Structures are given as structure tokens and as C-alpha cells.
mmCIF file of C-alpha atoms in Angstrom:
data_model
loop_
_atom_site.group_PDB
_atom_site.id
_atom_site.type_symbol
_atom_site.label_atom_id
_atom_site.label_comp_id
_atom_site.label_asym_id
_atom_site.label_seq_id
_atom_site.Cartn_x
_atom_site.Cartn_y
_atom_site.Cartn_z
ATOM 1 C CA MET A 1 5.989 6.591 17.038
ATOM 2 C CA GLU A 2 3.868 9.701 17.401
ATOM 3 C CA SER A 3 1.336 10.211 20.146
ATOM 4 C CA PRO A 4 -2.351 9.883 19.244
ATOM 5 C CA SER A 5 -2.907 13.609 19.243
ATOM 6 C CA ALA A 6 0.277 14.615 17.430
ATOM 7 C CA GLY A 7 0.895 15.248 13.778
ATOM 8 C CA SER A 8 -1.465 18.051 12.735
ATOM 9 C CA ALA A 9 -0.856 21.796 12.660
ATOM 10 C CA ARG A 10 -4.279 22.596 14.109
ATOM 11 C CA ALA A 11 -7.197 20.706 15.540
ATOM 12 C CA ALA A 12 -9.587 19.238 13.007
ATOM 13 C CA ASP A 13 -13.238 20.273 13.018
ATOM 14 C CA ILE A 14 -14.218 16.657 13.716
ATOM 15 C CA ASN A 15 -12.339 13.787 15.339
ATOM 16 C CA PHE A 16 -13.921 10.524 14.178
ATOM 17 C CA TYR A 17 -12.931 7.363 16.089
ATOM 18 C CA PHE A 18 -13.513 4.171 14.094
ATOM 19 C CA ASP A 19 -12.900 0.447 14.039
ATOM 20 C CA PRO A 20 -12.583 -0.727 10.411
ATOM 21 C CA ILE A 21 -14.840 -3.752 10.796
ATOM 22 C CA CYS A 22 -17.833 -1.964 12.385
ATOM 23 C CA PRO A 23 -20.696 -1.557 9.868
ATOM 24 C CA PHE A 24 -22.398 1.147 11.918
ATOM 25 C CA ALA A 25 -19.188 3.184 12.133
ATOM 26 C CA TRP A 26 -18.817 2.833 8.365
ATOM 27 C CA MET A 27 -22.380 4.004 7.715
ATOM 28 C CA THR A 28 -21.898 6.991 10.009
ATOM 29 C CA SER A 29 -18.586 7.812 8.309
ATOM 30 C CA LYS A 30 -20.331 7.917 4.922
ATOM 31 C CA TRP A 31 -22.779 10.443 6.345
ATOM 32 C CA ILE A 32 -19.954 12.454 7.917
ATOM 33 C CA ARG A 33 -18.193 12.651 4.536
ATOM 34 C CA ILE A 34 -21.352 14.145 2.986
ATOM 35 C CA VAL A 35 -21.486 16.759 5.751
ATOM 36 C CA GLN A 36 -17.742 17.373 5.452
ATOM 37 C CA ALA A 37 -18.104 18.232 1.766
ATOM 38 C CA GLN A 38 -21.053 20.560 2.432
ATOM 39 C CA ARG A 39 -19.520 22.418 5.365
ATOM 40 C CA ASP A 40 -15.846 22.273 4.364
ATOM 41 C CA TYR A 41 -15.000 20.548 7.644
ATOM 42 C CA THR A 42 -11.681 18.877 8.297
ATOM 43 C CA VAL A 43 -11.840 15.365 9.756
ATOM 44 C CA ASP A 44 -9.151 13.566 11.737
ATOM 45 C CA TRP A 45 -9.824 9.830 11.389
ATOM 46 C CA ARG A 46 -8.752 8.247 14.693
ATOM 47 C CA PHE A 47 -8.632 4.748 16.143
ATOM 48 C CA ILE A 48 -10.784 2.816 18.584
ATOM 49 C CA SER A 49 -10.377 -0.949 18.776
ATOM 50 C CA LEU A 50 -13.362 -3.107 19.651
ATOM 51 C CA ARG A 51 -10.957 -5.948 20.411
ATOM 52 C CA LEU A 52 -8.981 -3.903 22.923
ATOM 53 C CA ILE A 53 -11.942 -2.294 24.675
ATOM 54 C CA ASN A 54 -13.423 -5.794 25.071
ATOM 55 C CA SER A 55 -10.145 -7.390 26.137
ATOM 56 C CA HIS A 56 -11.588 -8.261 29.557
ATOM 57 C CA ILE A 57 -14.517 -10.161 28.009
ATOM 58 C CA ASP A 58 -14.752 -13.924 27.445
ATOM 59 C CA TYR A 59 -15.824 -13.863 23.815
ATOM 60 C CA ASP A 60 -17.022 -17.469 23.718
ATOM 61 C CA SER A 61 -19.661 -16.892 26.383
ATOM 62 C CA HIS A 62 -20.502 -13.238 25.730
ATOM 63 C CA PHE A 63 -20.588 -12.784 21.941
ATOM 64 C CA PRO A 64 -22.011 -14.616 18.918
ATOM 65 C CA PRO A 65 -19.585 -16.976 17.102
ATOM 66 C CA GLY A 66 -16.914 -15.288 15.016
ATOM 67 C CA TYR A 67 -16.877 -11.995 16.895
ATOM 68 C CA GLU A 68 -13.431 -12.423 18.414
ATOM 69 C CA ALA A 69 -11.917 -13.158 14.990
ATOM 70 C CA GLU A 70 -13.681 -10.145 13.456
ATOM 71 C CA HIS A 71 -12.638 -7.790 16.254
ATOM 72 C CA THR A 72 -9.063 -9.094 15.993
ATOM 73 C CA ALA A 73 -9.156 -8.409 12.261
ATOM 74 C CA GLY A 74 -10.085 -4.812 13.035
ATOM 75 C CA LEU A 75 -7.151 -4.535 15.431
ATOM 76 C CA ARG A 76 -4.791 -5.892 12.774
ATOM 77 C CA LEU A 77 -5.970 -3.260 10.307
ATOM 78 C CA LEU A 78 -5.548 -0.524 12.921
ATOM 79 C CA ARG A 79 -1.952 -1.642 13.521
ATOM 80 C CA MET A 80 -1.259 -1.144 9.846
ATOM 81 C CA ALA A 81 -3.100 2.185 9.904
ATOM 82 C CA SER A 82 -0.883 3.257 12.797
ATOM 83 C CA ALA A 83 2.184 2.624 10.655
ATOM 84 C CA VAL A 84 0.583 4.511 7.774
ATOM 85 C CA ARG A 85 -0.096 7.502 10.003
ATOM 86 C CA GLU A 86 3.444 7.492 11.349
ATOM 87 C CA ARG A 87 5.066 7.361 7.913
ATOM 88 C CA HIS A 88 2.607 9.197 5.677
ATOM 89 C CA GLY A 89 0.734 11.583 7.972
ATOM 90 C CA ARG A 90 -2.759 11.805 9.380
ATOM 91 C CA GLU A 91 -4.206 12.801 6.011
ATOM 92 C CA ALA A 92 -3.473 9.305 4.694
ATOM 93 C CA ILE A 93 -5.952 7.644 7.076
ATOM 94 C CA GLY A 94 -9.135 8.890 5.389
ATOM 95 C CA PRO A 95 -8.353 7.243 2.024
ATOM 96 C CA LEU A 96 -7.164 4.091 3.788
ATOM 97 C CA TYR A 97 -10.393 3.859 5.795
ATOM 98 C CA THR A 98 -12.343 4.316 2.556
ATOM 99 C CA ALA A 99 -10.458 1.397 1.026
ATOM 100 C CA TYR A 100 -11.050 -0.734 4.115
ATOM 101 C CA GLY A 101 -14.785 -0.047 4.062
ATOM 102 C CA THR A 102 -15.088 -0.623 0.341
ATOM 103 C CA HIS A 103 -13.593 -4.106 0.551
ATOM 104 C CA ILE A 104 -15.084 -5.150 3.886
ATOM 105 C CA LEU A 105 -18.541 -3.583 4.019
ATOM 106 C CA GLU A 106 -19.460 -2.703 0.435
ATOM 107 C CA VAL A 107 -19.257 -6.361 -0.617
ATOM 108 C CA GLY A 108 -21.723 -9.210 -0.226
ATOM 109 C CA PRO A 109 -22.194 -11.211 2.981
ATOM 110 C CA ASP A 110 -19.328 -13.430 4.125
ATOM 111 C CA ASP A 111 -20.543 -16.424 2.067
ATOM 112 C CA GLY A 112 -18.595 -19.034 3.980
ATOM 113 C CA ARG A 113 -15.357 -17.081 4.409
ATOM 114 C CA GLU A 114 -13.487 -17.799 7.605
ATOM 115 C CA PRO A 115 -14.192 -15.330 10.451
ATOM 116 C CA GLY A 116 -11.435 -12.727 10.512
ATOM 117 C CA TRP A 117 -10.973 -12.613 6.732
ATOM 118 C CA GLN A 118 -11.154 -8.818 6.990
ATOM 119 C CA GLY A 119 -7.661 -8.699 8.494
ATOM 120 C CA ALA A 120 -5.970 -10.919 5.904
ATOM 121 C CA PRO A 121 -2.814 -9.660 4.155
ATOM 122 C CA ASP A 122 -4.357 -9.864 0.678
ATOM 123 C CA LEU A 123 -7.196 -7.494 1.595
ATOM 124 C CA ALA A 124 -4.802 -5.165 3.412
ATOM 125 C CA THR A 125 -2.495 -5.082 0.395
ATOM 126 C CA VAL A 126 -5.356 -4.128 -1.926
ATOM 127 C CA ALA A 127 -6.443 -1.378 0.498
ATOM 128 C CA LEU A 128 -2.931 0.060 0.621
ATOM 129 C CA ALA A 129 -2.682 0.110 -3.162
ATOM 130 C CA GLU A 130 -6.043 1.851 -3.549
ATOM 131 C CA ALA A 131 -5.032 4.466 -0.966
ATOM 132 C CA GLY A 132 -1.789 5.117 -2.888
ATOM 133 C CA LEU A 133 0.394 3.698 -0.120
ATOM 134 C CA PRO A 134 3.347 1.273 -0.228
ATOM 135 C CA GLU A 135 2.187 -2.329 -0.133
ATOM 136 C CA SER A 136 5.166 -3.169 2.085
ATOM 137 C CA LEU A 137 3.220 -1.667 5.009
ATOM 138 C CA VAL A 138 1.215 -4.891 5.167
ATOM 139 C CA GLU A 139 3.965 -6.256 7.424
ATOM 140 C CA PHE A 140 2.568 -4.166 10.303
ATOM 141 C CA LEU A 141 -0.641 -6.199 10.613
ATOM 142 C CA ASP A 142 1.058 -8.298 13.275
ATOM 143 C CA ASP A 143 3.065 -5.525 14.937
ATOM 144 C CA THR A 144 1.721 -5.832 18.479
ATOM 145 C CA SER A 145 4.050 -3.050 19.632
ATOM 146 C CA ARG A 146 1.449 -0.673 18.179
ATOM 147 C CA ASP A 147 -1.318 -1.926 20.446
ATOM 148 C CA ALA A 148 -0.325 0.477 23.221
ATOM 149 C CA GLU A 149 -0.878 3.448 20.906
ATOM 150 C CA ILE A 150 -4.226 2.059 19.730
ATOM 151 C CA GLN A 151 -5.266 1.366 23.340
ATOM 152 C CA ALA A 152 -4.343 4.926 24.316
ATOM 153 C CA GLU A 153 -6.434 6.342 21.482
ATOM 154 C CA SER A 154 -9.330 4.037 22.383
ATOM 155 C CA ASP A 155 -9.090 5.268 25.984
ATOM 156 C CA GLU A 156 -9.030 8.835 24.670
ATOM 157 C CA ALA A 157 -12.295 8.199 22.823
ATOM 158 C CA LEU A 158 -14.019 6.561 25.795
ATOM 159 C CA ALA A 159 -12.913 9.396 28.076
ATOM 160 C CA LEU A 160 -15.090 11.671 25.934
ATOM 161 C CA THR A 161 -18.288 9.641 26.281
ATOM 162 C CA GLY A 162 -17.995 7.067 29.056
ATOM 163 C CA LYS A 163 -17.428 3.357 28.587
ATOM 164 C CA ASP A 164 -20.898 1.967 27.831
ATOM 165 C CA VAL A 165 -20.575 2.732 24.116
ATOM 166 C CA GLY A 166 -19.092 1.286 20.937
ATOM 167 C CA THR A 167 -18.060 2.752 17.609
ATOM 168 C CA PRO A 168 -18.031 5.320 16.200
ATOM 169 C CA ILE A 169 -17.320 8.172 18.579
ATOM 170 C CA VAL A 170 -17.505 11.669 17.099
ATOM 171 C CA HIS A 171 -15.887 14.728 18.692
ATOM 172 C CA PHE A 172 -16.983 18.043 17.158
ATOM 173 C CA GLU A 173 -14.757 21.116 17.546
ATOM 174 C CA PRO A 174 -12.153 19.449 19.768
ATOM 175 C CA PRO A 175 -10.780 19.730 22.340
ATOM 176 C CA ASP A 176 -13.677 21.482 24.087
ATOM 177 C CA GLY A 177 -16.608 20.765 21.774
ATOM 178 C CA ALA A 178 -19.362 18.169 22.056
ATOM 179 C CA ALA A 179 -18.576 14.454 21.763
ATOM 180 C CA PHE A 180 -21.010 11.587 21.343
ATOM 181 C CA PHE A 181 -21.298 7.907 20.484
ATOM 182 C CA GLY A 182 -22.812 7.484 17.034
ATOM 183 C CA PRO A 183 -25.238 8.545 15.877
ATOM 184 C CA VAL A 184 -25.994 4.946 14.945
ATOM 185 C CA ILE A 185 -27.771 5.078 11.590
ATOM 186 C CA SER A 186 -28.885 2.238 9.354
ATOM 187 C CA ARG A 187 -29.793 4.285 6.281
ATOM 188 C CA LEU A 188 -27.651 6.829 4.457
ATOM 189 C CA PRO A 189 -29.376 10.227 4.294
ATOM 190 C CA ASP A 190 -29.453 12.283 1.122
ATOM 191 C CA GLU A 191 -27.557 15.585 1.039
ATOM 192 C CA LYS A 192 -30.400 17.659 2.499
ATOM 193 C CA GLN A 193 -31.157 15.108 5.208
ATOM 194 C CA ALA A 194 -27.446 14.782 6.005
ATOM 195 C CA ALA A 195 -27.141 18.466 6.874
ATOM 196 C CA GLN A 196 -30.362 18.458 8.888
ATOM 197 C CA LEU A 197 -29.320 15.369 10.835
ATOM 198 C CA TRP A 198 -25.914 16.881 11.579
ATOM 199 C CA ASP A 199 -27.407 20.130 12.890
ATOM 200 C CA HIS A 200 -29.873 18.249 15.097
ATOM 201 C CA VAL A 201 -27.263 15.886 16.519
ATOM 202 C CA VAL A 202 -24.707 18.606 17.261
ATOM 203 C CA GLY A 203 -27.373 20.929 18.666
ATOM 204 C CA LEU A 204 -28.594 18.243 21.041
ATOM 205 C CA ALA A 205 -25.088 17.214 22.099
ATOM 206 C CA GLN A 206 -24.086 20.819 22.783
ATOM 207 C CA PHE A 207 -26.973 21.435 25.184
ATOM 208 C CA PRO A 208 -25.473 21.657 28.710
ATOM 209 C CA GLY A 209 -26.384 18.679 30.828
ATOM 210 C CA PHE A 210 -27.571 16.497 27.961
ATOM 211 C CA ALA A 211 -26.587 12.860 28.531
ATOM 212 C CA GLU A 212 -28.536 10.353 26.451
ATOM 213 C CA LEU A 213 -31.323 9.770 23.948
ATOM 214 C CA LYS A 214 -31.479 6.101 23.058
ATOM 215 C CA ARG A 215 -33.380 3.115 21.746
ATOM 216 C CA SER A 216 -31.835 -0.334 21.476
ATOM 217 C CA LEU A 217 -33.823 -1.472 18.406
ATOM 218 C CA ARG A 218 -31.685 -1.161 15.265
ATOM 219 C CA GLU A 219 -32.207 -2.014 11.638
ATOM 220 C CA GLN A 220 -29.459 -3.953 9.940
ATOM 221 C CA PRO A 221 -27.593 -1.227 8.000
ATOM 222 C CA GLN A 222 -28.189 -0.786 4.285
ATOM 223 C CA LEU A 223 -24.860 -2.305 3.308
ATOM 224 C CA PRO A 224 -24.009 -5.166 0.934
ATOM 225 C CA SER A 225 -22.054 -6.919 3.692
ATOM 226 C CA CYS A 226 -25.263 -7.124 5.727
ATOM 227 C CA GLY A 227 -27.271 -8.349 2.751
ATOM 228 C CA VAL A 228 -29.492 -5.248 2.756
ATOM 229 C CA PRO A 229 -29.859 -3.415 -0.592
ATOM 230 C CA ALA A 230 -30.073 0.375 -0.477
ATOM 231 C CA GLN A 231 -33.776 0.354 -1.358
ATOM 232 C CA GLU A 232 -34.758 -2.126 1.357
ATOM 233 C CA THR A 233 -35.125 -1.936 5.138
ATOM 234 C CA GLY A 234 -32.900 -4.172 7.234
ATOM 235 C CA LYS A 235 -34.160 -6.595 9.851
ATOM 236 C CA VAL A 236 -34.769 -4.965 13.223
ATOM 237 C CA GLU A 237 -32.647 -6.347 16.055
ATOM 238 C CA ASP A 238 -32.435 -5.482 19.748
ATOM 239 C CA TRP A 239 -28.885 -4.310 20.489
ATOM 240 C CA HIS A 240 -29.476 -4.024 24.220
ATOM 241 C CA ALA A 241 -26.756 -2.002 25.953
ATOM 242 C CA GLY A 242 -25.429 -0.971 22.548
ATOM 243 C CA SER A 243 -23.916 -4.249 21.381
ATOM 244 C CA ARG A 244 -24.705 -7.804 20.343
ATOM 245 C CA ARG A 245 -23.182 -9.256 23.494
ATOM 246 C CA LEU A 246 -25.104 -12.272 24.750
ATOM 247 C CA LYS A 247 -24.242 -11.422 28.371
ATOM 248 C CA LYS A 248 -23.636 -8.124 30.143
#
């Protein structure tokens, strides 16, 4: 199994650390893909597991119902992605993440599905097929031997920003360039706005000594899975300390 940083001839322009079940990471990734096309950037899609970085937390008392199952589903999908990366190269992760997001976050709300449905073999099989990958890789959903690699990559991400963050984490011009959590966005910018937002975010992050600019109020993202159509504004929630944890 390759190390988290192995497998590419040169550093990508952007390292993007994602958990497949995070709607905010998915929204940010859609924006990053717009910028990537405009600027001809290369992106290395890397792993950060919400389940592993919260492994010390008692989910029942600290999170809303269903969160442990959802975070575990994300870990299962990352295990399979680890096997994909090992066998088919880092370039295979972008299309796989697209397939994950399409079937998890570009669909309607859960509608009574059991928490953790995102990590089910049938969804994983469809994602593999859409990414042009062998469906036999679905067997790695339960391969816990891959958790050490995913933990190491999660630690790598948090070493760039500190631990009081979630997903996504973006590292521009690695290894020495600016890294930041987010930006957390609830609406997808158009092409002009996407470039402007990128320049502002990178410019701010690159300023020496800059640490944080933050507000905890967030709109529910404009995603079908959140029940928010593209033309509407999502409900505003207070994600104090950057998450929906009930206790800190």
C-alpha cells in the first residue's frame, strides 16, 4: 500500500482533503472544479475521515442521531477509495468522488432510509461503474487494514490547519503554500464569482500571520440532499465551533 503522499510525479497545484459524506466539502469541491478548469490547476483528491478524527467522541451524547452511522459510511467509502488509488492511481479519485457526490448529495433528502445508507455496497458499486472502475473493488468497504492509511492522511490534513476544523481542507501550492479549512460555502458561485472567490481566499490565506476569519452561522447548502433547490436559500443554522456537535 502506498503512502499518502506517494504516487504522483510532481506535486499538484491543490491538495483537497475530503470526506465523501460531507455536504460542505462537496459544495466546495464543485467550486474548486470550476476554478480548476479556468486556471488549468491540477488537483490531488485526498482523504480525511470525520469518523476517525472524532474517534474519541461519544457520538450518542455529542452528535445528533444518525451521525455515527453517516460518518462510518464515509469511512467505508474512503477504504474503497484507498484501494482504488493503490490499484488505479491518484487520477482515479476525482471521478470516484464525483460519483460519490452525485449519488449521495445530488439526490433528495434521506426519506426514511436507514442512517449509513451512503456506505452500502449497492451505492458503492454504482459509483465504481460510473467512474470506470472494476465493481469488484466494493469488497474493500470493510477492509479495516486501510484505516491506518486514512488516519495518517487525516492527520496530515489537520497538521496543516490545526485540529478545530472539519472538512474540506485545501492546500494550495503544496508543500509550502497556504492551507485552510473550507471555505465553507452554501451556494455555488458562477464562473466569474468562482475566480474572484478563489483569489480572495488564497490572497487572505497567504498573508503572513493570518489565522482566522469566521462566523458560525451557516445556510443549509443548496443541494438536493439538504432539500434546498438551487434558486432558494437554505435555513440558517449555528454551527458553533465548526460542527453540529451538541457538546464540545
